[in-house]
PDB file of C-alpha atoms in Angstrom:
ATOM      1  CA  MET S   1      17.627  25.167 -10.839  1.00 81.00           C
ATOM      2  CA  ALA S   2      14.459  27.261 -12.224  1.00 86.00           C
ATOM      3  CA  ARG S   3      15.545  25.995 -15.451  1.00 88.00           C
ATOM      4  CA  THR S   4      14.673  22.127 -13.711  1.00 88.00           C
ATOM      5  CA  LEU S   5      11.186  23.597 -12.921  1.00 88.00           C
ATOM      6  CA  GLU S   6      10.617  26.040 -15.235  1.00 88.00           C
ATOM      7  CA  SER S   7      11.096  24.266 -18.806  1.00 88.00           C
ATOM      8  CA  GLN S   8      10.796  20.830 -20.085  1.00 88.00           C
ATOM      9  CA  PRO S   9      13.529  19.639 -22.565  1.00 89.00           C
ATOM     10  CA  GLU S  10      12.027  19.448 -25.853  1.00 87.00           C
ATOM     11  CA  ALA S  11      12.290  15.416 -26.550  1.00 84.00           C
ATOM     12  CA  ALA S  12      11.400  13.981 -23.092  1.00 87.00           C
ATOM     13  CA  THR S  13       9.204  14.095 -20.259  1.00 86.00           C
ATOM     14  CA  HIS S  14      11.437  15.534 -17.781  1.00 89.00           C
ATOM     15  CA  TRP S  15      15.035  15.888 -17.589  1.00 91.00           C
ATOM     16  CA  SER S  16      17.472  14.028 -16.994  1.00 92.00           C
ATOM     17  CA  THR S  17      21.444  15.171 -15.846  1.00 93.00           C
ATOM     18  CA  ARG S  18      22.917  14.373 -18.461  1.00 94.00           C
ATOM     19  CA  ASP S  19      20.480  16.349 -20.867  1.00 92.00           C
ATOM     20  CA  MET S  20      20.381  19.527 -18.367  1.00 93.00           C
ATOM     21  CA  ALA S  21      24.240  19.805 -18.018  1.00 93.00           C
ATOM     22  CA  LYS S  22      24.616  19.687 -21.773  1.00 92.00           C
ATOM     23  CA  ALA S  23      21.581  22.465 -22.055  1.00 91.00           C
ATOM     24  CA  CYS S  24      23.600  24.539 -18.973  1.00 92.00           C
ATOM     25  CA  GLY S  25      27.072  24.075 -19.829  1.00 94.00           C
ATOM     26  CA  LEU S  26      27.840  22.138 -16.333  1.00 94.00           C
ATOM     27  CA  SER S  27      28.859  18.277 -15.893  1.00 95.00           C
ATOM     28  CA  GLN S  28      26.532  15.854 -15.009  1.00 95.00           C
ATOM     29  CA  SER S  29      27.815  15.325 -11.205  1.00 95.00           C
ATOM     30  CA  SER S  30      26.943  18.890 -11.002  1.00 94.00           C
ATOM     31  CA  ILE S  31      23.444  18.650 -11.693  1.00 94.00           C
ATOM     32  CA  SER S  32      22.975  15.877  -9.286  1.00 94.00           C
ATOM     33  CA  ARG S  33      24.516  17.452  -6.732  1.00 95.00           C
ATOM     34  CA  ILE S  34      22.325  20.657  -7.014  1.00 93.00           C
ATOM     35  CA  TRP S  35      19.140  18.550  -7.560  1.00 93.00           C
ATOM     36  CA  ARG S  36      19.982  16.888  -4.050  1.00 92.00           C
ATOM     37  CA  ALA S  37      20.944  19.483  -2.459  1.00 93.00           C
ATOM     38  CA  PHE S  38      17.211  21.013  -3.222  1.00 92.00           C
ATOM     39  CA  SER S  39      15.919  17.652  -3.304  1.00 91.00           C
ATOM     40  CA  LEU S  40      14.658  17.865  -6.498  1.00 90.00           C
ATOM     41  CA  ALA S  41      13.707  14.738  -8.410  1.00 90.00           C
ATOM     42  CA  PRO S  42      12.645  15.345 -12.132  1.00 89.00           C
ATOM     43  CA  HIS S  43      11.836  11.506 -13.100  1.00 86.00           C
ATOM     44  CA  ARG S  44       9.541  10.929 -10.091  1.00 87.00           C
ATOM     45  CA  ALA S  45       6.092  12.115 -10.252  1.00 84.00           C
ATOM     46  CA  GLU S  46       2.675  11.447  -7.963  1.00 85.00           C
ATOM     47  CA  SER S  47      -0.647  11.213  -8.806  1.00 86.00           C
ATOM     48  CA  PHE S  48      -3.743  12.313  -6.128  1.00 83.00           C
ATOM     49  CA  LYS S  49      -7.361  12.626  -7.204  1.00 88.00           C
ATOM     50  CA  LEU S  50     -10.648  15.265  -5.741  1.00 87.00           C
ATOM     51  CA  SER S  51     -13.665  13.725  -5.174  1.00 89.00           C
ATOM     52  CA  ARG S  52     -16.170  15.067  -7.200  1.00 92.00           C
ATOM     53  CA  ASP S  53     -18.760  14.551  -4.442  1.00 92.00           C
ATOM     54  CA  PRO S  54     -20.338  17.414  -3.020  1.00 94.00           C
ATOM     55  CA  LEU S  55     -20.687  15.771   0.262  1.00 93.00           C
ATOM     56  CA  PHE S  56     -17.254  15.078   0.704  1.00 91.00           C
ATOM     57  CA  ILE S  57     -16.201  17.867   2.977  1.00 92.00           C
ATOM     58  CA  GLN S  58     -19.249  17.058   5.474  1.00 92.00           C
ATOM     59  CA  LYS S  59     -18.228  13.033   4.744  1.00 88.00           C
ATOM     60  CA  VAL S  60     -14.431  13.442   6.282  1.00 89.00           C
ATOM     61  CA  ARG S  61     -15.730  15.863   8.858  1.00 91.00           C
ATOM     62  CA  ASP S  62     -18.374  13.187  10.113  1.00 87.00           C
ATOM     63  CA  ILE S  63     -16.027  10.196   9.896  1.00 85.00           C
ATOM     64  CA  VAL S  64     -13.189  12.591  11.898  1.00 87.00           C
ATOM     65  CA  GLY S  65     -15.844  13.941  14.468  1.00 87.00           C
ATOM     66  CA  LEU S  66     -16.498   9.995  14.848  1.00 83.00           C
ATOM     67  CA  TYR S  67     -12.728   8.922  15.548  1.00 83.00           C
ATOM     68  CA  LEU S  68     -12.387  11.846  17.856  1.00 85.00           C
ATOM     69  CA  ASP S  69     -15.389  12.186  19.973  1.00 85.00           C
ATOM     70  CA  PRO S  70     -17.555   8.739  19.508  1.00 82.00           C
ATOM     71  CA  PRO S  71     -21.422   8.303  20.621  1.00 81.00           C
ATOM     72  CA  ASP S  72     -21.052   6.502  24.471  1.00 81.00           C
ATOM     73  CA  ARG S  73     -20.955   2.632  24.002  1.00 78.00           C
ATOM     74  CA  ALA S  74     -19.769   2.770  20.432  1.00 78.00           C
ATOM     75  CA  LEU S  75     -17.315   0.490  19.110  1.00 79.00           C
ATOM     76  CA  VAL S  76     -15.464   2.357  16.605  1.00 81.00           C
ATOM     77  CA  LEU S  77     -12.696   0.814  14.104  1.00 79.00           C
ATOM     78  CA  CYS S  78     -11.424   2.066  11.096  1.00 81.00           C
ATOM     79  CA  VAL S  79     -11.376  -0.369   9.031  1.00 79.00           C
ATOM     80  CA  ASP S  80      -8.486  -1.484   5.662  1.00 80.00           C
ATOM     81  CA  GLU S  81      -8.078  -4.304   3.381  1.00 79.00           C
ATOM     82  CA  LYS S  82      -5.106  -5.557   1.216  1.00 79.00           C
ATOM     83  CA  SER S  83      -6.977  -7.506  -1.425  1.00 78.00           C
ATOM     84  CA  GLN S  84      -5.887 -10.265  -4.103  1.00 78.00           C
ATOM     85  CA  ILE S  85      -2.260 -11.329  -2.425  1.00 79.00           C
ATOM     86  CA  GLN S  86      -1.563 -13.893  -4.025  1.00 80.00           C
ATOM     87  CA  ALA S  87      -0.157 -17.402  -2.621  1.00 76.00           C
ATOM     88  CA  LEU S  88       2.820 -18.444  -3.960  1.00 79.00           C
ATOM     89  CA  ASP S  89       5.282 -20.707  -2.964  1.00 81.00           C
ATOM     90  CA  ARG S  90       8.442 -21.322  -4.524  1.00 80.00           C
ATOM     91  CA  THR S  91       8.842 -25.483  -6.605  1.00 85.00           C
ATOM     92  CA  ALA S  92      12.272 -25.861  -5.137  1.00 86.00           C
ATOM     93  CA  PRO S  93      13.484 -24.824  -1.263  1.00 85.00           C
ATOM     94  CA  GLN S  94      15.647 -21.828  -1.527  1.00 84.00           C
ATOM     95  CA  LEU S  95      19.520 -22.194  -1.025  1.00 84.00           C
ATOM     96  CA  SER S  96      20.788 -20.252   1.074  1.00 82.00           C
ATOM     97  CA  LEU S  97      24.375 -17.660   1.137  1.00 86.00           C
ATOM     98  CA  ARG S  98      27.381 -19.190   1.455  1.00 84.00           C
ATOM     99  CA  PRO S  99      31.139 -17.668   1.250  1.00 86.00           C
ATOM    100  CA  GLY S 100      31.691 -17.367  -2.835  1.00 85.00           C
ATOM    101  CA  GLN S 101      28.621 -17.934  -3.659  1.00 85.00           C
ATOM    102  CA  ILE S 102      24.970 -15.457  -4.041  1.00 88.00           C
ATOM    103  CA  GLU S 103      21.313 -16.663  -2.040  1.00 87.00           C
ATOM    104  CA  ARG S 104      19.824 -18.672  -5.158  1.00 88.00           C
ATOM    105  CA  ARG S 105      16.053 -20.106  -5.828  1.00 85.00           C
ATOM    106  CA  THR S 106      13.843 -21.150  -8.810  1.00 85.00           C
ATOM    107  CA  HIS S 107      12.517 -18.664 -11.005  1.00 81.00           C
ATOM    108  CA  ASP S 108       8.933 -20.648 -11.721  1.00 85.00           C
ATOM    109  CA  ASP S 109       6.412 -20.756  -8.555  1.00 83.00           C
ATOM    110  CA  VAL S 110       3.197 -22.388  -7.302  1.00 82.00           C
ATOM    111  CA  ARG S 111       0.471 -20.797  -7.037  1.00 80.00           C
ATOM    112  CA  HIS S 112      -2.204 -21.405  -4.130  1.00 76.00           C
ATOM    113  CA  GLY S 113      -4.942 -19.064  -5.186  1.00 77.00           C
ATOM    114  CA  THR S 114      -4.923 -15.272  -3.666  1.00 78.00           C
ATOM    115  CA  THR S 115      -6.165 -14.105  -0.407  1.00 75.00           C
ATOM    116  CA  SER S 116      -7.367 -10.747   1.127  1.00 76.00           C
ATOM    117  CA  LEU S 117      -5.640  -8.830   4.160  1.00 77.00           C
ATOM    118  CA  PHE S 118      -7.756  -6.722   6.706  1.00 78.00           C
ATOM    119  CA  ALA S 119      -6.524  -5.292   9.405  1.00 80.00           C
ATOM    120  CA  ALA S 120      -8.497  -3.090  11.995  1.00 81.00           C
ATOM    121  CA  LEU S 121      -8.023  -0.627  14.421  1.00 81.00           C
ATOM    122  CA  ASP S 122     -10.221  -0.584  17.625  1.00 82.00           C
ATOM    123  CA  THR S 123      -9.538   3.970  17.956  1.00 80.00           C
ATOM    124  CA  LYS S 124     -10.330   4.214  21.405  1.00 81.00           C
ATOM    125  CA  SER S 125      -8.286   1.397  22.872  1.00 84.00           C
ATOM    126  CA  GLY S 126      -5.583   1.335  20.381  1.00 84.00           C
ATOM    127  CA  GLU S 127      -6.121  -2.566  20.183  1.00 84.00           C
ATOM    128  CA  LEU S 128      -5.984  -3.920  16.201  1.00 82.00           C
ATOM    129  CA  ILE S 129      -7.582  -6.378  14.859  1.00 78.00           C
ATOM    130  CA  VAL S 130      -5.800  -8.763  12.129  1.00 76.00           C
ATOM    131  CA  GLY S 131      -7.594 -10.824   9.518  1.00 71.00           C
ATOM    132  CA  VAL S 132      -6.989 -13.022   6.650  1.00 68.00           C
ATOM    133  CA  ARG S 133      -9.222 -14.594   4.349  1.00 64.00           C
ATOM    134  CA  ALA S 134      -8.724 -16.649   1.494  1.00 59.00           C
ATOM    135  CA  SER S 135     -10.558 -15.577  -1.509  1.00 57.00           C
ATOM    136  CA  THR S 136     -10.124 -19.008  -4.114  1.00 54.00           C
ATOM    137  CA  PHE S 137      -7.829 -20.748  -4.240  1.00 48.00           C
ATOM    138  CA  PHE S 138      -6.768 -24.648  -5.952  1.00 46.00           C
ATOM    139  CA  PRO S 139      -8.347 -27.691  -3.647  1.00 47.00           C
ATOM    140  CA  GLY S 140      -6.404 -29.329  -1.712  1.00 47.00           C
ATOM    141  CA  LYS S 141      -3.745 -26.486  -1.986  1.00 43.00           C
ATOM    142  CA  CYS S 142      -4.493 -23.614  -0.181  1.00 41.00           C
ATOM    143  CA  PRO S 143      -2.233 -23.256   3.187  1.00 42.00           C
ATOM    144  CA  GLY S 144      -4.078 -23.907   6.599  1.00 40.00           C
ATOM    145  CA  ASP S 145      -3.145 -20.001   7.639  1.00 37.00           C
ATOM    146  CA  LEU S 146      -5.373 -18.512   4.514  1.00 34.00           C
ATOM    147  CA  LEU S 147      -8.499 -19.713   5.872  1.00 35.00           C
ATOM    148  CA  GLU S 148      -7.675 -18.203   9.293  1.00 37.00           C
ATOM    149  CA  ALA S 149     -11.434 -15.862   9.563  1.00 39.00           C
ATOM    150  CA  TRP S 150     -11.541 -12.566  11.437  1.00 44.00           C
ATOM    151  CA  ILE S 151     -10.479 -12.742  14.615  1.00 44.00           C
ATOM    152  CA  ILE S 152     -13.622 -10.639  16.683  1.00 50.00           C
ATOM    153  CA  PRO S 153     -12.402 -10.025  20.261  1.00 52.00           C
ATOM    154  CA  ALA S 154     -14.851 -11.422  23.210  1.00 52.00           C
ATOM    155  CA  SER S 155     -15.411  -7.641  24.339  1.00 59.00           C
ATOM    156  CA  THR S 156     -17.016  -6.349  20.917  1.00 55.00           C
ATOM    157  CA  PRO S 157     -20.424  -5.087  21.258  1.00 54.00           C
ATOM    158  CA  GLN S 158     -23.228  -7.479  19.926  1.00 50.00           C
ATOM    159  CA  PRO S 159     -24.723  -8.221  17.275  1.00 45.00           C
ATOM    160  CA  TYR S 160     -21.857  -8.377  15.054  1.00 46.00           C
ATOM    161  CA  ALA S 161     -21.570  -9.789  11.187  1.00 43.00           C
ATOM    162  CA  VAL S 162     -18.821 -10.327   8.510  1.00 45.00           C
ATOM    163  CA  ASP S 163     -20.744 -10.444   5.504  1.00 43.00           C
ATOM    164  CA  GLY S 164     -17.801 -11.451   2.488  1.00 46.00           C
ATOM    165  CA  THR S 165     -15.807  -8.458   2.914  1.00 51.00           C
ATOM    166  CA  ALA S 166     -17.955  -5.989   4.702  1.00 48.00           C
ATOM    167  CA  PRO S 167     -18.150  -5.752   8.442  1.00 47.00           C
ATOM    168  CA  LYS S 168     -21.268  -5.101   9.483  1.00 46.00           C
ATOM    169  CA  PHE S 169     -22.837  -3.842  12.569  1.00 47.00           C
ATOM    170  CA  SER S 170     -26.719  -4.396  13.576  1.00 45.00           C
ATOM    171  CA  SER S 171     -28.529  -2.103  16.236  1.00 44.00           C
TER     172      SER S 171
END
């Protein structure tokens, strides 16, 4: 275990079970069991980025404070988006699974452009507001559900506007 955590093989970026087994004189399955027992996965890596903004801590406190203790009569939404989702369709229908035959589908598809998915959580009520917006599409080929606009509940304080992908409140 110490060798896994504290060293790196000569000609590789991380240990494999085979390389570690050779280096330690154990079997590959023994190395695999040890790694599993200690939740070690040298082949996996995660990345992170620290903000260089000198006001980052203050901004985080302001946002969290807004969620925890919003001003009177304020609507606080936590909004996120997943943009540039490809709207694809198969060129032929999928053939279903049957006894003795696996599910089959064509390898090619027809592009219908891209779309963006938006979600806003009302932090007070827990209501989730969802919207889908067509970003680009090919005329006559865009499925109708991609053109659905933001759904804004009647209880939302006015005035309210959506400008491109940026929701705006004006006071």
